[in-house]
Amino acid sequence: MNAQMLELTTDKIRNIAIIAHVDHGKTTLVDSMFKQSGIFRDNEATSERMMDSNDLERERGITILAKNTAIPYNGYRINILDTPGHADFSGEVERVLTMVDAALLVVDAVEGPMPQTRFVLRKALENKLKVLVVVNKVDRPAAEPLRAVDQVIDLLIELGADEDQLEFPVVFACGLAGTSSLTHDGPQESLEPLFQSILKHVPVPPAILDAPLQFQVSTLDYNDYLGRICIGRIKSGTINVGQQIALCTREGTVEKHRIVKVFTFEGLKRIEAETGIAGDIVAVAGISEATIGETICHVEHPNPLPLIDIEEPTLQMTFSINTSPLAGKEGKFVTSRQLRDRLYREIRTNVALRVLDGDSADAFVVSGRGELHLTILIETMRREGYEFQVSKPEVLVKEVNGAKHEPFESVLLDVPEDCSGTCIERLSSQRKGELRNMYSENGRTTLEFFVPSRGLLGFRSEFIRMTKGEGIMNASFASYEPWAGEMNQTRNGAIIANEAGDATAYSLKKLEDRGRFFVSPREYVYRGMIIGEYNRQSDLAVNVAKAKQLTNMRSAGADVMDVLQVPIPVTLEFGLDFIAQDELMEVTPKSIRLRKANLNFKG
């Protein structure tokens, strides 16, 4: 541990959460802050988007897991917590915001604040956090930094910010170049203005050094040698290696443990320390049974902090073992015991997730904060080698004052102008959506809707078709509202295989006029497997394994090459959108297949 860290005091600690919409440059800006703080050697190899350490985050370009890092700067420690932008990961957001005293809002100088900024920012304002605004990418040709600032003001007013929160400092930056300025037309040289603004405007942590220890567990990690590692901010007192502590559990009991290791953060590394002080964010090992939201206290003063309040799930689906004819051929973990252990292990760290045993020993009801939340879990499990099947997501309805309420979402569509009428008609008349705002610019139209969550199930794939792939859709949970009534939703039917075998080009070509297929020639299909989308709203059973009858007669078209349509790729998102209540999605490490729940489908 270097001398700078030994001299650290509470008044030299700053704790901030960084908030931004997808692709507004948050992770690139943090990369530049790392490099200019001097935590890397000149010859040390570094990667891009260092905070997006998860493979799925790099592939999708989004933040899924809340992560924390620390930057040493002129004798100060700036703890930075990265927040997911999507409302589906609200469990990550809500616990992260309890550890910080301010929010750094990164906004694109061209686009301004976008929908996924809204959710996290609203949570930050509810927690009475100070807001600092960074207008990023000011070097872009179409940049309008002052317009972006005006849009931030409008958004803060709309979200109910108080007068102090509306008096926010602004820094204009280019994260990729690592430059910043306090004025929109000022010289851009380094990130020094940004660092100085953080030190000046972020409050000192409200911590009491000489009080009994209080430390709330906000994040959990695991190490093969140390076991469970608890990460959080020390509210008061100090925590030391070898210290005996009291763990105040969710059930109201008090357990005694001993601290084995204490770690502080520097860059992307954990640095072993002897002591953690009040106001700092640290990691501790030695408490094997701690869960998120519980409080570590002084052994003689077991005074727990309020548990972290996490918003309830809005969607649920059933996970069960794979029962298709191809079960067990591609997965490593295929039994109900393995599936159960994995799901219940997930809820130890994923606090917004709920898991209950289903109607049978092989099924489990999993509830999450939205379609993306559940999709990320499914994708993570399949990459780990799990094989299972899932049902269509269903919204969770609750009763408020004797009336049925359902979750609603704020939806923002960015579409070509000639597609706006179709989108309005589909969301308004068929899916009970309410158009809140609409404006057009440069040949594109932006539509803001307030839609029941069940009205969005299956809409994404339909939206892509309506806009010919040119539309952009963002949705985030808004609130529970009274039941909107029955929906007149229609979906094209499914093409079902009624015979097992390898699909043939001959059969696929003959059936092309019936719809679009999901399978290619020589791909194995089984009875009851969904192999395409029918042109009509009913289901159709066909035999795509039928081969061309061989004769010794030469046909007139024998030398003509048949060209098949490109099959529709079945992704997780497409599968969940497409399947109906009587259908399932089969998930393996190598494949995603759709099927009828009853494989003996007659058609």
Coordinates of C-alpha atoms in Angstrom, one line a residue:
M1 CA 0.0 0.0 0.0
N2 CA 1.5 3.3 -1.0
A3 CA 2.0 6.4 1.2
Q4 CA -0.8 8.2 -0.4
M5 CA -3.3 5.6 0.7
L6 CA -1.9 5.5 4.2
E7 CA -2.6 9.2 4.6
L8 CA -6.2 8.9 3.3
T9 CA -8.8 10.6 5.5
T10 CA -12.6 10.7 5.1
D11 CA -12.5 14.3 3.8
K12 CA -10.3 13.2 0.9
I13 CA -12.8 10.6 -0.4
R14 CA -15.3 11.3 -3.1
N15 CA -18.0 8.7 -4.1
I16 CA -19.8 9.1 -7.4
A17 CA -22.1 7.0 -9.7
I18 CA -21.7 7.5 -13.4
I19 CA -24.9 7.5 -15.5
A20 CA -25.3 7.5 -19.3
H21 CA -27.4 6.2 -22.1
V22 CA -26.0 3.5 -24.4
D23 CA -23.2 4.7 -26.6
H24 CA -22.9 8.2 -25.0
G25 CA -19.2 7.5 -24.2
K26 CA -19.4 6.7 -20.4
T27 CA -16.9 3.8 -20.5
T28 CA -14.5 5.5 -22.9
L29 CA -14.5 8.6 -20.6
V30 CA -13.6 6.4 -17.6
D31 CA -10.8 4.8 -19.7
S32 CA -9.3 8.3 -20.2
M33 CA -9.7 9.2 -16.5
F34 CA -7.8 6.0 -15.6
K35 CA -4.9 6.9 -18.0
Q36 CA -4.6 10.5 -16.8
S37 CA -4.7 9.7 -13.1
G38 CA -1.4 7.8 -13.5
I39 CA -2.6 4.4 -12.1
F40 CA -1.1 2.6 -15.2
R41 CA 2.6 2.4 -16.0
D42 CA 3.7 4.0 -19.2
N43 CA 4.5 0.6 -20.7
E44 CA 1.5 -1.2 -19.2
A45 CA -0.9 -2.8 -21.7
T46 CA -4.5 -1.6 -21.4
S47 CA -7.6 -2.4 -23.3
E48 CA -10.5 -0.3 -24.4
R49 CA -13.8 -0.1 -22.4
M50 CA -12.0 -1.5 -19.3
M51 CA -15.1 -1.1 -17.1
D52 CA -17.1 -3.4 -19.5
S53 CA -15.3 -6.5 -18.2
N54 CA -18.2 -8.9 -18.9
D55 CA -18.3 -10.6 -22.3
L56 CA -22.0 -9.9 -22.8
E57 CA -21.4 -6.2 -22.0
R58 CA -18.7 -6.0 -24.7
E59 CA -20.9 -7.7 -27.2
R60 CA -24.1 -5.8 -26.6
G61 CA -22.4 -2.4 -25.8
I62 CA -24.4 -2.0 -22.5
T63 CA -23.6 -2.1 -18.8
I64 CA -25.2 -5.0 -17.1
L65 CA -23.4 -5.4 -13.8
A66 CA -22.7 -2.5 -11.4
K67 CA -19.0 -2.2 -10.9
N68 CA -16.8 0.0 -8.8
T69 CA -13.3 1.4 -9.3
A70 CA -11.2 4.0 -7.6
I71 CA -8.9 6.7 -9.1
P72 CA -6.2 8.3 -6.9
Y73 CA -5.8 12.0 -7.7
N74 CA -3.6 14.6 -5.9
G75 CA -4.0 12.8 -2.5
Y76 CA -7.7 12.1 -3.0
R77 CA -9.5 8.9 -3.8
I78 CA -12.4 9.1 -6.3
N79 CA -14.6 6.0 -6.0
I80 CA -16.5 5.6 -9.3
L81 CA -19.5 3.2 -9.5
D82 CA -20.6 2.3 -13.0
T83 CA -24.4 1.9 -13.3
P84 CA -26.5 0.0 -15.8
G85 CA -28.6 2.3 -17.9
H86 CA -31.5 -0.1 -18.4
A87 CA -34.5 -0.3 -16.0
D88 CA -34.4 -4.1 -16.2
F89 CA -31.2 -4.0 -14.0
S90 CA -32.8 -1.8 -11.4
G91 CA -31.6 -4.1 -8.6
E92 CA -28.0 -3.2 -9.6
V93 CA -28.9 0.5 -9.7
E94 CA -30.7 0.8 -6.4
R95 CA -28.0 -0.7 -4.3
V96 CA -25.2 1.2 -6.0
L97 CA -26.8 4.6 -5.4
T98 CA -26.8 3.9 -1.6
M99 CA -23.0 4.0 -1.7
V100 CA -22.5 7.4 -3.4
D101 CA -23.0 11.1 -2.7
A102 CA -23.3 12.4 -6.3
A103 CA -24.1 11.3 -9.9
L104 CA -22.0 12.1 -12.9
L105 CA -24.5 12.4 -15.8
V106 CA -22.8 11.8 -19.2
V107 CA -24.8 13.2 -22.1
D108 CA -24.0 13.1 -25.8
A109 CA -23.6 16.6 -27.3
V110 CA -25.6 15.6 -30.4
E111 CA -28.4 13.4 -29.0
G112 CA -28.9 15.0 -25.5
P113 CA -30.3 12.9 -22.7
M114 CA -32.1 9.7 -23.9
P115 CA -34.7 7.4 -22.4
Q116 CA -32.5 5.0 -20.5
T117 CA -30.9 8.0 -18.8
R118 CA -34.3 8.8 -17.3
F119 CA -34.6 5.7 -15.0
V120 CA -31.2 5.9 -13.2
L121 CA -31.4 9.7 -13.0
R122 CA -34.8 9.5 -11.4
K123 CA -33.4 7.1 -8.8
A124 CA -30.5 9.4 -8.2
L125 CA -32.8 12.4 -7.6
E126 CA -35.0 10.4 -5.2
N127 CA -31.8 9.6 -3.2
K128 CA -31.1 13.4 -3.1
L129 CA -27.8 13.0 -4.9
K130 CA -25.9 16.0 -6.3
V131 CA -25.8 15.9 -10.1
L132 CA -22.8 16.9 -12.2
V133 CA -23.3 17.0 -16.0
V134 CA -20.6 16.0 -18.5
V135 CA -21.6 17.0 -22.1
N136 CA -19.5 14.4 -24.0
K137 CA -18.4 14.2 -27.7
V138 CA -18.3 17.9 -28.2
D139 CA -15.9 17.4 -31.1
R140 CA -18.6 15.8 -33.3
P141 CA -19.6 17.9 -36.3
A142 CA -23.3 18.1 -35.4
A143 CA -22.6 18.7 -31.7
E144 CA -24.9 21.2 -29.9
P145 CA -23.6 21.2 -26.4
L146 CA -25.7 24.2 -25.1
R147 CA -28.9 22.5 -26.5
A148 CA -27.9 19.3 -24.7
V149 CA -27.6 21.3 -21.4
D150 CA -31.1 22.8 -22.0
Q151 CA -32.5 19.3 -22.5
V152 CA -30.9 18.1 -19.3
I153 CA -32.6 21.0 -17.4
D154 CA -36.0 20.1 -19.0
L155 CA -35.5 16.4 -18.0
L156 CA -34.5 17.3 -14.4
I157 CA -37.6 19.5 -14.0
E158 CA -39.8 16.7 -15.5
L159 CA -38.3 14.2 -13.0
G160 CA -38.9 16.5 -10.0
A161 CA -35.5 17.8 -9.2
D162 CA -35.2 20.4 -6.4
E163 CA -33.6 23.8 -6.7
D164 CA -30.2 22.6 -5.5
Q165 CA -30.2 19.8 -8.0
L166 CA -31.1 22.1 -10.9
E167 CA -28.0 24.3 -10.1
F168 CA -25.7 21.7 -11.5
P169 CA -22.1 22.3 -12.7
V170 CA -21.3 21.4 -16.4
V171 CA -18.1 20.1 -17.9
F172 CA -17.7 19.8 -21.7
A173 CA -15.6 16.9 -22.7
C174 CA -14.3 14.6 -25.4
G175 CA -13.9 11.2 -23.7
L176 CA -12.1 9.5 -26.6
A177 CA -9.4 12.3 -26.7
G178 CA -9.3 12.6 -22.9
T179 CA -10.0 16.4 -22.9
S180 CA -12.4 18.7 -21.1
S181 CA -13.3 22.3 -20.5
L182 CA -15.6 24.3 -18.2
T183 CA -17.0 26.3 -21.2
H184 CA -18.5 24.9 -24.5
D185 CA -16.0 26.8 -26.6
G186 CA -13.1 26.7 -24.3
P187 CA -9.7 25.0 -25.0
Q188 CA -9.8 21.3 -24.7
E189 CA -6.5 20.0 -23.3
S190 CA -6.9 17.4 -20.5
L191 CA -9.4 16.0 -18.0
E192 CA -8.1 18.3 -15.3
P193 CA -11.3 20.5 -15.3
L194 CA -13.4 17.4 -14.8
F195 CA -11.3 16.1 -11.9
Q196 CA -11.4 19.6 -10.3
S197 CA -15.1 19.8 -10.7
I198 CA -15.6 16.4 -9.0
L199 CA -13.4 17.4 -6.0
K200 CA -15.2 20.8 -5.7
H201 CA -18.8 19.8 -6.2
V202 CA -19.1 16.1 -4.9
P203 CA -19.9 16.3 -1.1
V204 CA -17.6 14.7 1.4
P205 CA -19.1 11.4 2.6
P206 CA -21.4 11.9 5.6
A207 CA -19.4 9.5 7.7
I208 CA -18.5 9.4 11.4
L209 CA -15.0 8.0 12.1
D210 CA -15.2 7.7 15.9
A211 CA -18.6 6.0 16.0
P212 CA -19.3 2.2 16.1
L213 CA -18.9 0.3 12.8
Q214 CA -21.7 0.3 10.3
F215 CA -21.1 -1.2 6.9
Q216 CA -23.9 -2.2 4.5
V217 CA -23.3 -5.0 2.0
S218 CA -24.2 -3.7 -1.5
T219 CA -22.5 -6.1 -3.8
L220 CA -21.2 -9.7 -3.5
D221 CA -18.3 -11.4 -5.2
Y222 CA -16.7 -14.8 -4.8
N223 CA -13.1 -16.0 -4.6
D224 CA -12.0 -19.6 -4.6
Y225 CA -9.6 -19.0 -1.8
L226 CA -11.4 -16.5 0.4
G227 CA -15.0 -17.5 -0.3
R228 CA -17.7 -14.8 -0.3
I229 CA -16.5 -11.2 -0.6
C230 CA -18.8 -8.4 0.6
I231 CA -18.5 -4.9 -1.0
G232 CA -20.0 -1.7 0.3
R233 CA -19.5 1.7 1.9
I234 CA -18.5 2.1 5.5
K235 CA -21.1 4.4 7.1
S236 CA -19.3 4.9 10.4
G237 CA -16.3 3.6 12.3
T238 CA -13.5 1.5 10.9
I239 CA -13.1 -2.1 9.9
N240 CA -9.8 -4.0 10.5
V241 CA -8.3 -7.3 9.5
G242 CA -8.9 -9.8 12.3
Q243 CA -11.7 -7.7 13.9
Q244 CA -14.7 -9.6 15.3
I245 CA -17.9 -8.2 13.9
A246 CA -21.7 -8.7 14.2
L247 CA -23.7 -9.5 11.1
C248 CA -27.3 -8.2 11.3
T249 CA -29.3 -10.4 8.9
R250 CA -32.5 -9.8 7.0
E251 CA -34.3 -12.2 9.4
G252 CA -33.4 -10.0 12.4
T253 CA -30.8 -12.3 13.9
V254 CA -27.2 -11.3 14.8
E255 CA -24.3 -13.5 13.9
K256 CA -20.6 -13.1 14.9
H257 CA -17.8 -13.4 12.4
R258 CA -14.2 -12.4 12.0
I259 CA -12.8 -10.3 9.2
V260 CA -10.1 -12.2 7.3
K261 CA -9.2 -9.7 4.6
V262 CA -9.9 -6.0 3.9
F263 CA -9.4 -4.6 0.3
T264 CA -9.6 -1.1 -1.0
F265 CA -9.8 -0.3 -4.7
E266 CA -7.3 1.4 -7.1
G267 CA -8.2 1.3 -10.8
L268 CA -9.4 -2.1 -11.7
K269 CA -7.5 -3.8 -8.9
R270 CA -8.2 -4.6 -5.3
I271 CA -5.4 -3.6 -2.9
E272 CA -5.0 -5.4 0.3
A273 CA -5.2 -3.1 3.4
E274 CA -5.2 -3.4 7.1
T275 CA -8.0 -0.9 7.7
G276 CA -11.0 0.6 6.0
I277 CA -12.2 4.0 7.2
A278 CA -15.6 5.6 7.3
G279 CA -16.8 7.0 4.0
D280 CA -14.7 4.6 1.9
I281 CA -15.9 1.8 -0.3
V282 CA -14.1 -1.4 0.6
A283 CA -14.4 -5.2 0.2
V284 CA -14.1 -7.6 3.1
A285 CA -13.7 -11.4 3.3
G286 CA -14.6 -13.8 6.1
I287 CA -18.4 -13.6 6.3
S288 CA -19.6 -16.7 4.5
E289 CA -23.4 -16.1 4.7
A290 CA -23.8 -12.4 4.2
T291 CA -26.4 -11.3 1.6
I292 CA -27.0 -7.9 -0.1
G293 CA -28.6 -5.3 2.1
E294 CA -27.4 -6.7 5.5
T295 CA -25.3 -4.7 7.9
I296 CA -21.9 -5.5 9.4
C297 CA -21.7 -3.8 12.8
H298 CA -19.4 -3.4 15.8
V299 CA -19.8 -6.6 17.8
E300 CA -21.0 -4.6 20.9
H301 CA -23.3 -2.3 19.0
P302 CA -25.4 -4.4 16.5
N303 CA -27.3 -1.5 15.0
P304 CA -28.4 -2.4 11.4
L305 CA -29.0 0.1 8.7
P306 CA -32.4 0.1 6.8
L307 CA -32.5 -2.7 4.2
I308 CA -32.0 -1.7 0.6
D309 CA -35.5 -1.3 -1.0
I310 CA -35.6 -3.0 -4.4
E311 CA -38.5 -2.6 -6.8
E312 CA -40.5 -5.7 -7.4
P313 CA -40.3 -7.9 -10.6
T314 CA -42.7 -7.2 -13.4
L315 CA -42.3 -10.3 -15.6
Q316 CA -42.1 -14.0 -14.9
M317 CA -41.4 -17.1 -16.9
T318 CA -41.0 -20.8 -16.2
F319 CA -37.6 -22.5 -16.5
S320 CA -37.6 -26.3 -16.8
I321 CA -35.4 -29.1 -17.9
N322 CA -35.2 -29.8 -21.6
T323 CA -37.7 -32.5 -22.7
S324 CA -37.2 -32.4 -26.5
P325 CA -35.9 -35.4 -28.5
L326 CA -32.5 -33.6 -28.6
A327 CA -32.3 -33.2 -24.8
G328 CA -28.9 -33.8 -23.3
K329 CA -26.9 -33.8 -26.6
E330 CA -25.4 -30.3 -26.4
G331 CA -25.4 -29.2 -22.7
K332 CA -23.1 -30.0 -19.8
F333 CA -25.6 -29.3 -17.0
V334 CA -29.0 -30.8 -17.9
T335 CA -30.6 -32.1 -14.7
S336 CA -33.3 -30.4 -12.6
R337 CA -31.0 -30.4 -9.5
Q338 CA -28.3 -28.6 -11.5
L339 CA -30.8 -26.1 -12.9
R340 CA -32.3 -25.5 -9.4
D341 CA -28.8 -24.9 -7.8
R342 CA -27.9 -22.5 -10.5
L343 CA -31.1 -20.4 -10.2
Y344 CA -31.0 -20.2 -6.5
R345 CA -27.3 -19.3 -6.6
E346 CA -28.2 -16.4 -8.9
I347 CA -30.6 -14.8 -6.4
R348 CA -27.8 -14.4 -3.8
T349 CA -26.3 -11.6 -5.9
N350 CA -29.1 -10.7 -8.3
V351 CA -31.4 -9.1 -5.8
A352 CA -34.1 -8.0 -8.3
L353 CA -34.6 -11.7 -9.3
R354 CA -37.1 -14.1 -7.6
V355 CA -37.1 -17.9 -7.9
L356 CA -39.8 -20.2 -6.7
D357 CA -40.4 -23.9 -7.2
G358 CA -42.9 -24.7 -10.0
D359 CA -45.8 -27.1 -10.2
S360 CA -43.4 -30.0 -10.8
A361 CA -40.0 -30.9 -9.5
D362 CA -38.5 -30.1 -12.9
A363 CA -39.9 -26.5 -13.2
F364 CA -39.0 -23.2 -11.5
V365 CA -40.8 -19.9 -11.8
V366 CA -38.3 -17.1 -12.3
S367 CA -39.4 -13.4 -12.0
G368 CA -37.4 -10.4 -13.2
R369 CA -37.5 -6.7 -13.9
G370 CA -38.1 -7.1 -17.6
E371 CA -37.5 -9.0 -20.7
L372 CA -33.8 -7.9 -21.0
H373 CA -33.1 -8.9 -17.3
L374 CA -34.4 -12.4 -18.0
T375 CA -32.7 -12.7 -21.4
I376 CA -29.3 -11.8 -19.9
L377 CA -29.7 -14.6 -17.3
I378 CA -30.7 -17.1 -20.0
E379 CA -27.7 -16.1 -22.1
T380 CA -25.3 -16.3 -19.2
M381 CA -26.5 -19.8 -18.2
R382 CA -26.3 -21.2 -21.7
R383 CA -22.7 -19.9 -22.0
E384 CA -21.9 -21.7 -18.7
G385 CA -23.1 -25.0 -20.3
Y386 CA -26.7 -25.2 -19.0
E387 CA -29.4 -26.8 -21.2
F388 CA -33.1 -26.0 -20.4
Q389 CA -36.3 -24.7 -21.8
V390 CA -38.3 -21.6 -20.9
S391 CA -42.0 -20.5 -21.4
K392 CA -43.3 -17.2 -22.7
P393 CA -42.9 -14.3 -20.3
E394 CA -46.0 -13.2 -18.4
V395 CA -46.6 -9.8 -16.7
L396 CA -47.0 -9.9 -12.9
V397 CA -50.3 -8.3 -11.8
K398 CA -50.9 -6.9 -8.4
E399 CA -53.8 -5.6 -6.5
V400 CA -53.9 -2.0 -5.2
N401 CA -56.9 -0.8 -3.1
G402 CA -58.9 -3.7 -4.4
A403 CA -58.2 -2.9 -8.1
K404 CA -56.0 -4.9 -10.5
H405 CA -52.9 -3.1 -11.6
E406 CA -50.2 -4.0 -14.2
P407 CA -46.8 -2.7 -15.1
F408 CA -46.5 0.1 -17.7
E409 CA -43.4 1.2 -19.6
S410 CA -42.2 4.4 -21.2
V411 CA -41.3 3.6 -24.8
L412 CA -39.4 5.8 -27.2
L413 CA -39.4 4.9 -30.9
D414 CA -37.1 6.5 -33.5
V415 CA -38.5 5.6 -36.9
P416 CA -38.5 6.8 -40.5
E417 CA -41.3 9.3 -41.1
D418 CA -43.2 7.0 -43.5
C419 CA -43.4 4.3 -40.8
S420 CA -44.8 6.5 -38.0
G421 CA -48.4 6.0 -38.8
T422 CA -48.2 2.2 -38.7
C423 CA -46.3 2.3 -35.4
I424 CA -48.9 4.6 -33.9
E425 CA -51.8 2.4 -35.1
R426 CA -50.2 -0.9 -33.8
L427 CA -49.3 0.5 -30.3
S428 CA -52.4 2.6 -29.8
S429 CA -55.2 0.5 -31.2
Q430 CA -53.9 -3.1 -30.7
R431 CA -51.6 -2.8 -27.6
K432 CA -53.4 -0.1 -25.5
G433 CA -50.5 2.3 -25.8
E434 CA -51.0 6.1 -25.2
L435 CA -49.0 8.5 -27.4
R436 CA -47.5 11.1 -25.1
N437 CA -45.2 13.0 -27.5
M438 CA -44.3 13.2 -31.2
Y439 CA -41.8 15.3 -33.2
S440 CA -40.1 14.9 -36.6
E441 CA -36.6 16.0 -37.7
N442 CA -34.4 15.2 -40.7
G443 CA -36.8 12.6 -42.2
R444 CA -37.2 10.7 -38.9
T445 CA -40.0 10.8 -36.3
T446 CA -39.6 10.3 -32.5
L447 CA -42.7 8.8 -30.8
E448 CA -43.1 8.6 -27.0
F449 CA -45.6 6.1 -25.7
F450 CA -46.9 4.9 -22.4
V451 CA -47.7 1.2 -22.9
P452 CA -48.7 -1.8 -20.7
S453 CA -45.7 -4.2 -20.4
R454 CA -47.9 -7.0 -21.8
G455 CA -48.5 -4.9 -24.9
L456 CA -44.8 -5.0 -25.7
L457 CA -44.5 -8.8 -25.5
G458 CA -43.9 -9.8 -29.1
F459 CA -43.8 -6.3 -30.4
R460 CA -40.0 -5.9 -30.9
S461 CA -39.8 -8.4 -33.9
E462 CA -43.0 -6.9 -35.4
F463 CA -41.5 -3.4 -35.0
I464 CA -38.3 -4.4 -36.9
R465 CA -40.5 -5.6 -39.8
M466 CA -42.7 -2.5 -39.8
T467 CA -39.6 -0.2 -40.0
K468 CA -37.6 -2.5 -42.3
G469 CA -34.9 -2.7 -39.7
E470 CA -34.4 1.1 -39.6
G471 CA -36.3 1.7 -36.3
I472 CA -34.8 2.2 -32.9
M473 CA -36.8 1.2 -29.8
N474 CA -36.0 1.9 -26.1
A475 CA -38.3 0.9 -23.3
S476 CA -38.0 1.3 -19.5
F477 CA -40.4 0.5 -16.6
A478 CA -42.4 3.5 -15.5
S479 CA -45.0 2.4 -12.9
Y480 CA -47.9 0.2 -12.0
E481 CA -51.2 1.5 -13.3
P482 CA -54.8 0.2 -13.4
W483 CA -55.4 -2.8 -15.7
A484 CA -55.8 -1.5 -19.3
G485 CA -58.3 -4.2 -20.4
E486 CA -58.1 -7.0 -22.9
M487 CA -55.9 -6.6 -25.9
N488 CA -56.7 -7.5 -29.5
Q489 CA -53.2 -8.8 -30.2
T490 CA -52.6 -10.9 -33.3
R491 CA -49.6 -13.0 -34.2
N492 CA -48.9 -14.9 -37.4
G493 CA -49.1 -18.6 -36.8
A494 CA -46.2 -21.1 -36.6
I495 CA -45.1 -23.7 -39.1
I496 CA -44.6 -27.0 -37.2
A497 CA -42.7 -30.0 -38.2
N498 CA -45.0 -33.1 -38.2
E499 CA -42.2 -35.6 -39.0
A500 CA -38.6 -36.0 -37.6
G501 CA -35.6 -36.0 -39.9
D502 CA -33.2 -33.7 -41.8
A503 CA -34.9 -30.8 -43.5
T504 CA -34.5 -31.0 -47.3
A505 CA -34.1 -28.2 -49.8
Y506 CA -36.8 -29.8 -51.9
S507 CA -39.4 -29.5 -49.2
L508 CA -38.4 -26.1 -48.0
K509 CA -38.6 -24.7 -51.6
K510 CA -42.0 -26.2 -52.1
L511 CA -43.3 -24.6 -48.9
E512 CA -41.7 -21.2 -49.3
D513 CA -45.1 -19.6 -50.3
R514 CA -46.5 -20.6 -46.9
G515 CA -44.2 -18.3 -44.8
R516 CA -40.6 -17.8 -43.7
F517 CA -38.5 -20.6 -42.2
F518 CA -36.1 -20.8 -39.3
V519 CA -34.2 -23.8 -40.4
S520 CA -31.8 -24.6 -43.3
P521 CA -31.4 -27.7 -45.4
R522 CA -29.8 -30.7 -43.7
E523 CA -30.7 -29.3 -40.3
Y524 CA -32.4 -31.9 -38.0
V525 CA -36.0 -31.2 -37.0
Y526 CA -38.2 -33.2 -34.6
R527 CA -42.0 -33.6 -34.4
G528 CA -43.6 -30.6 -32.7
M529 CA -40.6 -28.3 -33.4
I530 CA -41.5 -24.8 -34.7
I531 CA -39.6 -24.4 -38.0
G532 CA -41.0 -21.1 -39.4
E533 CA -43.6 -18.3 -39.3
Y534 CA -46.9 -19.0 -41.2
N535 CA -48.4 -16.3 -43.4
R536 CA -51.7 -16.7 -41.6
Q537 CA -52.8 -16.5 -38.0
S538 CA -53.4 -20.2 -37.6
D539 CA -50.7 -22.9 -37.1
L540 CA -49.6 -25.2 -40.0
A541 CA -48.1 -28.7 -39.7
V542 CA -45.8 -29.7 -42.6
N543 CA -43.2 -32.3 -43.4
V544 CA -39.9 -30.6 -44.3
A545 CA -38.0 -33.9 -44.2
K546 CA -39.6 -35.2 -47.4
A547 CA -37.1 -35.8 -50.1
K548 CA -37.6 -35.5 -53.9
Q549 CA -38.8 -38.8 -55.5
L550 CA -36.0 -40.3 -57.5
T551 CA -36.8 -41.6 -61.0
N552 CA -34.8 -42.4 -64.1
M553 CA -36.6 -39.8 -66.0
R554 CA -34.9 -36.4 -66.6
S555 CA -37.2 -33.5 -65.8
A556 CA -37.3 -30.3 -67.8
G557 CA -36.0 -28.2 -64.9
A558 CA -33.3 -30.6 -63.8
D559 CA -30.4 -28.2 -64.6
V560 CA -32.1 -25.1 -62.9
M561 CA -30.7 -24.2 -59.6
D562 CA -33.2 -23.5 -56.8
V563 CA -32.5 -20.5 -54.6
L564 CA -33.9 -20.7 -51.1
Q565 CA -34.9 -17.7 -48.9
V566 CA -32.4 -17.0 -46.2
P567 CA -33.8 -18.5 -42.9
I568 CA -34.7 -16.1 -40.0
P569 CA -32.0 -16.5 -37.3
V570 CA -33.6 -17.5 -34.0
T571 CA -32.1 -15.3 -31.2
L572 CA -33.1 -15.3 -27.6
E573 CA -35.0 -12.0 -28.0
F574 CA -36.7 -13.1 -31.2
G575 CA -37.7 -16.4 -29.6
L576 CA -39.2 -14.9 -26.5
D577 CA -41.1 -12.4 -28.6
F578 CA -42.4 -15.0 -31.0
I579 CA -43.5 -18.0 -28.8
A580 CA -47.1 -18.2 -27.7
Q581 CA -48.6 -19.5 -24.4
D582 CA -48.6 -23.1 -25.6
E583 CA -45.0 -22.9 -26.9
L584 CA -41.5 -23.2 -25.4
M585 CA -38.0 -22.0 -26.2
E586 CA -35.3 -24.7 -26.0
V587 CA -32.0 -23.3 -24.9
T588 CA -28.6 -25.1 -25.2
P589 CA -25.0 -23.9 -25.3
K590 CA -25.0 -24.4 -29.1
S591 CA -28.6 -23.9 -30.2
I592 CA -31.9 -22.0 -29.7
R593 CA -35.0 -23.9 -30.9
L594 CA -38.7 -23.2 -30.7
R595 CA -41.2 -25.9 -30.0
K596 CA -44.8 -26.7 -29.0
A597 CA -45.2 -27.6 -25.4
N598 CA -47.2 -30.6 -26.6
L599 CA -44.9 -32.3 -29.2
N600 CA -47.8 -34.4 -30.6
F601 CA -49.2 -31.3 -32.4
K602 CA -51.8 -32.4 -34.9
G603 CA -52.1 -29.2 -36.9

